[in-house]
Coordinates of C-alpha atoms and ligand atoms in Angstrom, one line a residue:
M1 CA -61.4 -13.1 53.6
T2 CA -59.0 -10.8 51.8
K3 CA -56.2 -9.3 53.8
E4 CA -54.9 -5.8 53.1
T5 CA -51.3 -6.9 53.1
L6 CA -48.5 -7.8 50.8
T7 CA -46.4 -10.9 51.4
V8 CA -42.8 -10.5 50.2
T9 CA -40.2 -13.3 50.1
D10 CA -36.6 -12.2 50.0
N11 CA -34.9 -14.8 47.9
R12 CA -31.5 -13.8 49.1
T13 CA -32.4 -15.0 52.6
G14 CA -35.5 -17.0 52.1
R15 CA -37.3 -14.8 54.7
T16 CA -40.9 -13.7 54.2
Y17 CA -42.4 -10.4 55.3
E18 CA -45.9 -9.2 55.5
L19 CA -46.3 -5.5 54.6
P20 CA -49.5 -3.6 55.3
I21 CA -51.3 -2.1 52.3
M22 CA -53.0 1.2 53.1
D23 CA -54.9 3.3 50.6
G24 CA -53.5 1.2 47.8
A25 CA -49.9 1.6 48.8
I26 CA -47.2 0.1 50.8
R27 CA -44.9 2.3 52.9
A28 CA -41.4 2.5 51.4
M29 CA -40.1 2.6 55.0
D30 CA -41.6 -0.9 55.6
L31 CA -39.1 -2.3 53.1
R32 CA -36.2 -1.3 55.3
Q33 CA -36.8 -4.2 57.7
I34 CA -35.8 -6.5 54.7
K35 CA -32.1 -7.1 55.3
V36 CA -29.5 -9.6 54.3
N37 CA -27.8 -9.2 57.7
D38 CA -27.7 -6.8 60.6
D39 CA -25.2 -4.5 58.9
D40 CA -27.4 -4.2 55.8
F41 CA -29.0 -0.7 55.4
G42 CA -32.3 -2.4 54.4
L43 CA -34.2 -2.5 51.1
M44 CA -35.0 0.7 49.3
S45 CA -37.3 1.3 46.4
Y46 CA -35.8 2.9 43.3
D47 CA -38.1 5.2 41.4
P48 CA -36.4 7.9 39.3
A49 CA -38.8 10.7 38.4
F50 CA -41.3 9.4 40.9
K51 CA -43.1 7.3 38.3
N52 CA -44.8 5.1 40.9
S53 CA -44.2 6.8 44.3
A54 CA -46.8 8.7 46.2
S55 CA -45.0 11.5 48.1
T56 CA -48.0 12.6 50.1
K57 CA -51.6 12.1 51.0
S58 CA -53.8 14.9 49.7
T59 CA -57.4 16.0 49.7
I60 CA -57.1 18.7 47.0
T61 CA -57.1 17.3 43.5
Y62 CA -58.2 14.0 42.1
I63 CA -57.1 12.7 38.7
D64 CA -58.0 9.4 37.1
G65 CA -55.6 9.4 34.2
D66 CA -57.1 6.4 32.4
K67 CA -60.6 7.8 32.5
G68 CA -59.6 11.4 31.8
I69 CA -61.2 12.7 35.1
L70 CA -60.1 15.8 37.0
H71 CA -61.8 16.9 40.3
Y72 CA -60.9 19.8 42.6
R73 CA -62.0 18.9 46.2
G74 CA -64.5 16.4 44.7
Y75 CA -66.1 18.7 42.1
P76 CA -65.7 17.8 38.4
I77 CA -63.6 20.3 36.5
E78 CA -66.3 20.6 33.8
Q79 CA -68.9 21.8 36.4
L80 CA -66.5 24.3 38.0
A81 CA -65.4 25.6 34.6
E82 CA -69.0 26.2 33.5
K83 CA -70.4 27.7 36.7
C84 CA -67.6 29.4 38.7
T85 CA -65.3 32.3 38.6
Y86 CA -61.6 31.7 39.1
L87 CA -61.6 33.3 42.6
E88 CA -64.5 31.0 43.6
V89 CA -62.5 28.0 42.6
A90 CA -59.4 29.4 44.2
Y91 CA -61.3 29.6 47.5
L92 CA -62.5 26.0 47.0
I93 CA -58.9 24.8 46.4
M94 CA -57.5 26.7 49.3
Y95 CA -60.1 26.0 52.0
G96 CA -61.8 22.8 50.8
E97 CA -65.4 24.1 50.3
L98 CA -67.1 26.3 47.8
P99 CA -67.7 29.7 49.4
T100 CA -71.0 31.1 50.4
Q101 CA -71.9 34.5 48.9
E102 CA -70.7 36.2 52.0
Q103 CA -67.4 34.2 52.1
L104 CA -66.8 34.9 48.4
S105 CA -67.4 38.7 48.7
K106 CA -65.0 38.8 51.7
W107 CA -62.4 36.7 49.8
E108 CA -62.7 38.9 46.7
N109 CA -62.3 42.0 48.8
E110 CA -59.2 40.6 50.6
I111 CA -57.5 39.6 47.3
T112 CA -58.3 43.0 45.8
Y113 CA -56.8 44.8 48.8
H114 CA -53.4 43.2 48.2
T115 CA -53.1 43.8 44.4
L116 CA -50.5 46.6 44.6
L117 CA -46.8 46.0 44.7
H118 CA -44.2 47.9 46.6
E119 CA -42.9 50.6 44.2
N120 CA -39.3 49.3 44.6
I121 CA -40.3 46.2 42.5
K122 CA -40.3 48.5 39.5
Q123 CA -36.6 49.1 39.9
L124 CA -36.0 45.3 39.9
F125 CA -37.8 45.1 36.6
E126 CA -35.7 48.0 35.3
A127 CA -32.5 46.0 36.1
F128 CA -33.3 43.4 33.5
R129 CA -32.2 43.6 29.9
Y130 CA -34.8 45.1 27.5
D131 CA -35.5 41.7 26.0
A132 CA -35.6 39.7 29.2
H133 CA -38.0 36.7 29.1
P134 CA -41.1 37.6 31.2
M135 CA -41.0 34.3 33.0
G136 CA -37.4 34.9 34.1
M137 CA -38.5 38.3 35.5
L138 CA -41.5 36.8 37.2
I139 CA -39.6 34.1 38.9
S140 CA -37.0 36.6 40.2
N141 CA -39.6 39.0 41.4
I142 CA -41.6 36.3 43.2
A143 CA -38.4 35.5 45.2
A144 CA -37.8 39.2 45.7
L145 CA -41.2 39.6 47.5
S146 CA -39.8 37.6 50.4
T147 CA -37.5 40.5 51.2
F148 CA -40.5 42.9 51.4
Y149 CA -42.4 40.6 53.8
P150 CA -39.8 39.2 56.2
E151 CA -42.5 38.0 58.6
A152 CA -43.4 35.4 56.0
K153 CA -40.6 33.2 57.3
N154 CA -42.9 32.3 60.2
V155 CA -44.5 29.5 58.1
D156 CA -45.9 27.7 61.1
D157 CA -48.1 30.7 62.1
P158 CA -51.5 30.2 60.4
E159 CA -52.4 33.9 60.5
I160 CA -49.1 35.0 59.0
R161 CA -49.5 32.2 56.4
E162 CA -53.0 33.5 55.5
V163 CA -51.7 37.0 54.7
Q164 CA -49.0 35.7 52.4
I165 CA -51.5 33.5 50.6
K166 CA -53.7 36.5 49.9
R167 CA -50.7 38.6 48.9
L168 CA -49.4 36.0 46.5
I169 CA -52.7 35.3 44.8
A170 CA -53.4 39.1 44.6
K171 CA -49.9 40.2 43.4
M172 CA -49.2 37.5 40.8
P173 CA -51.4 39.2 38.1
T174 CA -49.8 42.5 38.9
L175 CA -46.3 41.0 38.7
A176 CA -47.2 39.2 35.5
A177 CA -48.6 42.3 33.8
M178 CA -45.6 44.3 34.9
A179 CA -43.3 41.7 33.3
Y180 CA -45.3 42.0 30.1
R181 CA -45.4 45.8 30.1
F182 CA -41.6 46.0 30.7
S183 CA -40.8 43.5 28.0
M184 CA -42.9 45.6 25.6
G185 CA -41.5 49.0 26.7
F186 CA -45.0 50.1 27.8
P187 CA -45.7 52.1 30.9
I188 CA -47.1 50.1 33.9
N189 CA -50.8 50.0 34.6
Y190 CA -51.9 50.0 38.2
P191 CA -54.7 47.7 39.3
D192 CA -58.3 48.8 38.9
N193 CA -60.0 47.3 42.0
D194 CA -63.4 47.8 40.6
L195 CA -62.8 45.0 38.1
T196 CA -62.8 41.3 38.6
Y197 CA -59.6 39.3 39.1
T198 CA -59.4 38.4 35.4
G199 CA -60.9 41.7 34.2
N200 CA -58.3 43.6 36.2
F201 CA -55.5 41.5 34.8
L202 CA -56.7 42.3 31.3
N203 CA -56.7 46.0 32.4
M204 CA -53.1 45.9 33.7
M205 CA -52.0 44.1 30.5
F206 CA -53.8 46.1 27.8
K207 CA -54.9 49.5 29.0
M208 CA -53.2 52.2 26.9
V209 CA -54.4 55.8 27.0
E210 CA -58.1 55.3 27.6
P211 CA -59.3 56.7 30.9
R212 CA -61.0 53.5 32.0
Y213 CA -60.3 50.0 30.5
R214 CA -63.4 47.9 30.0
P215 CA -62.5 44.2 29.6
H216 CA -64.5 42.3 26.9
P217 CA -66.9 40.1 28.8
V218 CA -66.2 37.1 26.6
L219 CA -62.4 37.4 27.0
Q220 CA -62.7 38.0 30.7
R221 CA -64.9 34.9 31.1
A222 CA -62.5 32.9 28.9
L223 CA -59.6 33.9 31.1
D224 CA -61.6 32.8 34.2
V225 CA -62.1 29.4 32.6
L226 CA -58.5 29.1 31.5
F227 CA -57.4 30.0 35.0
I228 CA -59.8 27.5 36.6
L229 CA -58.3 24.7 34.3
H230 CA -54.8 25.6 35.4
A231 CA -55.5 26.1 39.1
D232 CA -54.1 22.8 40.4
H233 CA -53.0 19.5 39.1
E234 CA -51.9 17.5 42.1
Q235 CA -48.2 16.4 42.4
N236 CA -46.8 17.8 39.1
C237 CA -43.2 19.0 38.7
G238 CA -43.9 22.6 39.9
T239 CA -46.1 21.5 42.9
N240 CA -43.5 18.9 43.8
A241 CA -40.9 21.7 43.8
M242 CA -43.2 23.9 46.0
R243 CA -43.6 21.1 48.5
S244 CA -40.0 20.0 48.4
V245 CA -38.5 23.4 48.8
G246 CA -41.2 24.5 51.2
S247 CA -40.4 21.4 53.4
S248 CA -37.2 23.2 54.4
R249 CA -39.6 25.7 56.1
V250 CA -38.4 28.5 53.8
D251 CA -40.9 31.4 53.3
P252 CA -43.6 30.8 50.6
Y253 CA -42.2 33.4 48.2
S254 CA -38.9 31.6 48.0
A255 CA -40.7 28.2 47.7
M256 CA -43.0 29.6 45.0
A257 CA -40.1 31.0 43.0
A258 CA -38.8 27.4 42.8
A259 CA -42.2 26.1 41.8
A260 CA -42.5 28.8 39.1
A261 CA -39.0 27.9 37.9
A262 CA -40.0 24.3 37.5
L263 CA -43.1 25.3 35.6
Y264 CA -41.0 27.3 33.2
G265 CA -39.5 24.1 31.7
P266 CA -40.6 23.1 28.2
L267 CA -41.8 19.7 29.4
H268 CA -44.1 21.4 31.9
G269 CA -45.8 24.9 31.8
G270 CA -43.3 26.1 29.2
A271 CA -44.9 23.6 26.7
N272 CA -47.6 26.1 25.7
E273 CA -44.9 28.4 24.4
Q274 CA -43.2 25.5 22.6
V275 CA -46.5 24.5 21.0
L276 CA -46.9 28.0 19.4
R277 CA -43.3 27.9 18.2
M278 CA -43.9 24.4 16.8
L279 CA -47.1 25.4 15.0
T280 CA -45.5 28.5 13.6
A281 CA -42.5 26.4 12.4
I282 CA -44.8 23.9 10.7
G283 CA -46.3 26.9 9.0
S284 CA -48.9 25.1 6.8
V285 CA -51.2 22.1 7.0
K286 CA -49.3 20.5 4.0
N287 CA -46.1 20.3 6.1
I288 CA -47.7 18.3 8.9
P289 CA -47.1 14.7 7.7
A290 CA -43.4 15.3 7.2
Y291 CA -43.3 16.9 10.7
V292 CA -45.0 14.0 12.3
E293 CA -42.6 11.6 10.6
R294 CA -39.7 13.5 12.2
V295 CA -41.4 13.2 15.6
K296 CA -41.8 9.5 15.1
A297 CA -38.2 9.2 14.1
G298 CA -37.3 10.6 17.6
E299 CA -35.9 14.0 16.3
F300 CA -38.2 15.9 18.7
R301 CA -41.4 15.6 20.6
L302 CA -44.8 16.8 19.5
M303 CA -45.3 19.6 22.0
G304 CA -48.7 19.8 23.8
F305 CA -49.1 16.0 23.4
G306 CA -48.7 13.4 26.1
H307 CA -49.0 13.4 29.8
R308 CA -47.5 11.5 32.7
V309 CA -51.0 10.9 34.2
Y310 CA -53.6 11.2 31.4
K311 CA -53.5 8.2 29.2
N312 CA -56.9 8.6 27.7
Y313 CA -57.4 12.3 27.2
D314 CA -56.8 15.5 29.1
P315 CA -60.3 16.8 30.1
R316 CA -58.9 20.3 30.3
A317 CA -58.0 20.2 26.6
T318 CA -61.7 19.4 25.7
I319 CA -62.9 22.4 27.7
I320 CA -60.2 24.7 26.2
K321 CA -61.3 23.7 22.6
E322 CA -64.8 25.0 23.4
I323 CA -63.4 28.2 24.9
A324 CA -61.3 28.7 21.8
D325 CA -64.4 29.0 19.6
Q326 CA -65.9 31.7 21.8
V327 CA -62.7 33.7 21.9
F328 CA -62.2 33.5 18.2
Q329 CA -65.6 35.0 17.6
V330 CA -64.3 38.1 19.4
T331 CA -60.7 38.2 18.2
G332 CA -61.0 36.5 14.8
R333 CA -59.7 33.0 14.1
N334 CA -56.1 32.3 14.9
P335 CA -54.7 30.8 11.6
L336 CA -52.6 28.4 13.6
L337 CA -55.8 26.7 14.7
D338 CA -56.1 24.9 11.4
I339 CA -52.6 23.5 11.8
A340 CA -53.4 22.4 15.3
L341 CA -56.6 20.7 14.4
E342 CA -55.1 18.8 11.5
L343 CA -52.0 17.9 13.6
E344 CA -54.3 16.5 16.3
R345 CA -56.4 14.6 13.6
I346 CA -53.3 13.0 12.0
A347 CA -51.6 12.2 15.3
L348 CA -54.8 10.6 16.8
E349 CA -54.9 8.2 13.8
D350 CA -51.3 7.3 13.9
D351 CA -50.2 4.1 15.6
Y352 CA -47.1 5.8 17.2
F353 CA -49.3 8.2 19.2
V354 CA -52.3 5.8 19.7
G355 CA -50.0 3.0 20.9
R356 CA -48.2 5.3 23.4
K357 CA -51.5 6.9 24.5
L358 CA -50.4 10.3 23.5
Y359 CA -53.3 12.8 23.4
P360 CA -53.5 16.6 23.3
N361 CA -52.9 18.1 26.8
V362 CA -53.9 21.4 28.3
D363 CA -51.1 23.2 26.6
F364 CA -52.0 22.2 23.1
Y365 CA -54.8 24.8 22.6
S366 CA -54.2 27.3 25.4
G367 CA -51.4 29.1 23.6
I368 CA -53.5 29.6 20.5
I369 CA -56.1 31.3 22.6
Y370 CA -53.6 33.5 24.4
Q371 CA -52.1 34.5 21.1
A372 CA -55.5 35.4 19.7
M373 CA -56.0 37.6 22.9
G374 CA -52.9 39.5 21.9
L375 CA -50.4 37.9 24.2
P376 CA -46.8 37.4 23.0
V377 CA -45.6 33.7 23.1
A378 CA -43.1 34.4 25.9
M379 CA -46.0 35.3 28.2
F380 CA -47.7 31.9 28.0
P381 CA -45.8 30.2 30.9
V382 CA -46.6 33.3 32.9
M383 CA -50.3 32.8 32.1
F384 CA -49.9 29.3 33.6
A385 CA -48.2 30.5 36.7
I386 CA -50.8 33.1 37.7
P387 CA -53.7 30.6 38.3
R388 CA -51.4 27.8 39.5
T389 CA -50.4 30.0 42.5
V390 CA -53.4 28.9 44.5
G391 CA -52.7 25.2 43.8
W392 CA -49.1 25.7 44.9
L393 CA -50.2 27.5 48.1
A394 CA -52.9 24.9 49.0
Q395 CA -50.4 22.1 48.5
W396 CA -47.8 24.0 50.5
V397 CA -50.2 24.4 53.5
E398 CA -51.3 20.8 53.3
M399 CA -47.6 19.8 53.4
L400 CA -46.8 22.1 56.4
V401 CA -49.6 20.8 58.6
D402 CA -49.2 17.2 57.7
K403 CA -47.5 15.6 60.7
E404 CA -46.1 12.7 58.5
Q405 CA -44.1 15.1 56.3
A406 CA -40.5 16.2 57.0
I407 CA -37.8 17.8 55.0
A408 CA -37.9 16.2 51.5
R409 CA -34.8 14.3 51.1
P410 CA -34.7 11.3 48.8
R411 CA -32.2 8.4 49.0
Q412 CA -29.8 7.5 46.3
I413 CA -28.2 4.3 45.0
Y414 CA -24.5 5.1 45.0
L415 CA -22.7 3.6 42.0
G416 CA -19.5 5.6 42.1
H417 CA -16.0 4.7 43.2
G418 CA -15.3 3.0 46.4
R419 CA -12.8 4.6 48.7
R420 CA -9.5 5.6 47.0
E421 CA -6.4 7.5 48.1
F422 CA -5.9 11.2 47.1
L423 CA -3.3 11.7 44.3
P424 CA -1.1 14.8 44.1
I425 CA -1.7 16.7 40.8
E426 CA 1.7 15.7 39.3
Q427 CA 0.8 12.0 39.7
R428 CA -2.6 12.3 37.9
G429 CA -3.6 11.6 34.3
Ligands
LIG501 N1 -44.2 13.5 21.3 C1 -43.7 12.3 20.8 N2 -43.4 11.2 21.6 C2 -43.7 11.3 22.9 C3 -44.3 12.5 23.4 C4 -44.5 13.6 22.6 N3 -45.0 14.7 23.0 N4 -44.5 12.3 24.8 C5 -44.1 11.1 25.0 N5 -43.6 10.5 23.9 C6 -43.1 9.1 23.7 C7 -41.8 8.9 24.3 O1 -40.8 9.2 23.4 C8 -41.8 7.5 24.8 O2 -41.7 6.7 23.7 P1 -40.8 5.3 23.8 O3 -41.6 4.5 24.7 O4 -40.8 4.8 22.4 O5 -39.5 5.7 24.3 C9 -43.3 7.3 25.3 O6 -44.0 8.3 24.5 C10 -43.5 7.6 26.8 O7 -42.9 8.9 27.1 P2 -42.3 9.3 28.5 O8 -41.3 10.3 28.3 O9 -42.0 8.0 29.2 O10 -43.6 9.9 29.1 P3 -43.6 10.8 30.4 O11 -44.8 10.4 31.2 O12 -42.3 10.7 31.2 O13 -43.7 12.3 29.8 C11 -44.5 14.4 29.2 C12 -44.8 13.1 29.9 C13 -45.7 15.4 29.3 C14 -43.2 15.0 29.8 C15 -44.3 14.0 27.7 O14 -45.4 13.4 27.1 C16 -43.8 15.2 26.8 O15 -42.6 15.5 26.8 N6 -44.8 15.9 26.2 C17 -44.5 17.1 25.5 C18 -44.3 18.3 26.4 C19 -45.7 18.8 26.9 O16 -46.6 18.9 26.1 N7 -45.8 19.0 28.2 C20 -47.0 19.6 28.9 C21 -47.6 18.6 29.8 S1 -49.3 19.2 30.3 C22 -49.0 20.6 31.2 C23 -48.3 20.3 32.5 O17 -49.0 19.6 33.4 O18 -47.2 20.7 32.7

């Protein structure tokens, strides 16, 4: 009979330990009993960048990176992207089940109710330089919201939590659109609550002087799908920031500002912006081979390629490619698509990329779609942050109610100086 244990022999002492294996993992704390002597702190595991450490148990998102599988609460991403609206999926991610019609209508009403921002937020936007990056403005304003809702600090009160969750999901598109309108020098558009979540976002972004903005149904649907694809992705850098910062029991606005800041980075949600800049810099299909050679020489990375978890393909990239065709029928073809397709073709035939299992990720094509929709490149990470809000919040609640969790506080391996005596300044150097 097989035993769900791991037998470890410490060759320093010759002692053997039997560690339980649960859910495919050993507990790092079980290593601490492994000591050379009584004064020894005990064995730790060293895992920079968490490459093989589970920081939590979760029931939200399942990824099988080798098979290219992504599920939210058990449902395949392909089915959700085909059949649901973003708010339907947001409900699923947040509460664990797909909503009934009644639950969905109530949820949509509640989100719609909270779309307006306090008017003072406008002054915060006005304080930024005229060319401020919209993601910088978004991050700051998410944090600022905590000052408008001081009760949000009661993170252990489920009812107070619920209100903040709805506020954040509702206000993120409004904040994002405001960041865009300010960066363009356009007047702000207020929400139109007769429109859907994504339709209203398009309204707040693009309405000019027409009395009523009518979102194009294909673009509205495309945005729903893009938002669904970005809604959660288990323990990525931004989500880890949300959980880690939230573990100090700070309010969700402050924790989410940290998550959004993590997302901004070019290796994370900022990659879609970098992809566009890269495709524009390549400029023409004929320049691709030389560009790929420079990537292989280690000069820079091919943005939108590779993933910590997906080592086969990113299923979100496949769905996005289909959406791109539908969007381009409305907006006209983005000329950068030809460069992207050829770059993908060349890379996928090249031993460098094949050997390292580097495939296009979600960000490789999303930026091309957003650009075709009329969004400036700097807005792309913002477009990632809006739908990821629900993922962050669901993971945050999961962390708060998990009795095994505590303030996130990793250990270190100290390799610096041993104790030494202070030197007065005249004796140094
Ligand atoms: N272009 C060229 N080489 C790459 C790339 C790339 N995009 N990504 C990884 N490599 C190489 C890397 O140099 C290394 O090679 P070697 O073994 O010779 O040193 C090998 O592949 C393994 O790379 P790694 O850095 O150990 O892989 P990682 O799992 O730590 O990094 C990643 C994952 C997404 C940060 C990385 O693939 C990358 O930087 N990609 C470009 C940025 C990007 O598109 N990010 C968006 C990710 S999807 C959206 C999201 O979830 O945020």
